[in-house]
């Protein structure tokens, strides 16, 4: 996928409001265009990422039906 390549070379700059190429320091990365701190994902993409991670996580057992149906 082209997208993965793109994301590995770019990070999201909230100031520019787009994915940009960036300068990496030890703890942070900075937009090459405006100098703001950039993040790995945009807010929306981050949410999507978290949701996809949560979906993969096992959810503690199978769903149970109520046992008091016949009472
Ligand atoms: Zn920027």
Tab-separated table of C-alpha atoms and ligand atoms in Angstrom:
chain	number	residue	atom	x	y	z
A	1	UNK	CA	0.000	0.000	0.000
A	2	UNK	CA	1.273	3.422	-0.920
A	3	UNK	CA	-0.394	4.895	2.115
A	4	UNK	CA	1.797	3.120	4.626
A	5	UNK	CA	4.881	4.404	2.905
A	6	UNK	CA	3.484	7.865	2.930
A	7	UNK	CA	2.692	7.779	6.624
A	8	UNK	CA	6.129	6.530	7.525
A	9	UNK	CA	7.681	9.540	5.799
A	10	UNK	CA	5.156	12.077	6.936
A	11	UNK	CA	3.499	13.146	10.122
A	12	UNK	CA	0.453	15.183	10.794
A	13	UNK	CA	0.962	18.878	11.479
A	14	UNK	CA	-2.046	20.408	13.247
A	15	UNK	CA	-0.890	23.881	12.240
A	16	UNK	CA	-0.650	23.122	8.542
A	17	UNK	CA	-3.595	20.774	8.935
A	18	UNK	CA	-2.046	18.127	6.733
A	19	UNK	CA	0.600	15.457	6.600
A	20	UNK	CA	4.025	16.971	6.140
A	21	UNK	CA	7.615	15.867	6.007
A	22	UNK	CA	9.246	16.379	9.370
A	23	UNK	CA	12.442	16.743	11.315
A	24	UNK	CA	12.931	14.211	14.032
A	25	UNK	CA	14.558	14.947	17.355
A	26	UNK	CA	14.894	12.513	20.207
A	27	UNK	CA	11.426	12.901	21.636
A	28	UNK	CA	9.562	15.042	19.193
A	29	UNK	CA	9.165	15.681	15.529
A	30	UNK	CA	8.732	19.039	13.905
A	31	UNK	CA	7.078	20.214	10.746
A	32	UNK	CA	9.615	21.238	8.110
A	33	UNK	CA	7.211	23.880	6.873
A	34	UNK	CA	6.116	25.769	9.978
A	35	UNK	CA	8.229	24.303	12.786
A	36	UNK	CA	5.281	23.120	14.842
A	37	UNK	CA	5.375	19.855	16.641
A	38	UNK	CA	3.864	17.113	14.505
A	39	UNK	CA	2.200	13.915	15.498
A	40	UNK	CA	2.025	10.511	13.946
A	41	UNK	CA	-1.641	10.669	13.059
A	42	UNK	CA	-4.287	13.260	12.618
A	43	UNK	CA	-6.987	13.171	15.256
A	44	UNK	CA	-9.351	11.254	13.025
A	45	UNK	CA	-6.725	8.768	11.966
A	46	UNK	CA	-5.666	8.307	15.569
A	47	UNK	CA	-9.212	7.490	16.528
A	48	UNK	CA	-9.489	5.038	13.702
A	49	UNK	CA	-6.217	3.481	14.732
A	50	UNK	CA	-7.373	3.078	18.318
A	51	UNK	CA	-10.639	1.576	17.227
A	52	UNK	CA	-8.938	-0.938	15.011
A	53	UNK	CA	-6.632	-1.875	17.872
A	54	UNK	CA	-9.570	-2.257	20.234
A	55	UNK	CA	-11.345	-4.445	17.733
A	56	UNK	CA	-8.433	-6.855	17.672
A	57	UNK	CA	-8.330	-7.171	21.433
A	58	UNK	CA	-10.211	-10.181	22.805
A	59	UNK	CA	-13.192	-9.068	24.817
A	60	UNK	CA	-13.111	-11.453	27.776
A	61	UNK	CA	-15.236	-14.442	26.954
A	62	UNK	CA	-18.206	-15.065	24.745
A	63	UNK	CA	-21.473	-13.249	25.052
A	64	UNK	CA	-23.870	-14.914	27.451
A	65	UNK	CA	-27.566	-15.284	27.059
A	66	UNK	CA	-29.713	-14.571	30.031
A	67	UNK	CA	-30.231	-17.732	32.076
A	68	UNK	CA	-33.497	-16.560	33.502
A	69	UNK	CA	-35.438	-16.823	30.262
A	70	UNK	CA	-37.712	-19.639	31.370
A	71	UNK	CA	-38.539	-18.295	34.796
B	1	LIG	ZN1	3.314	22.716	9.838
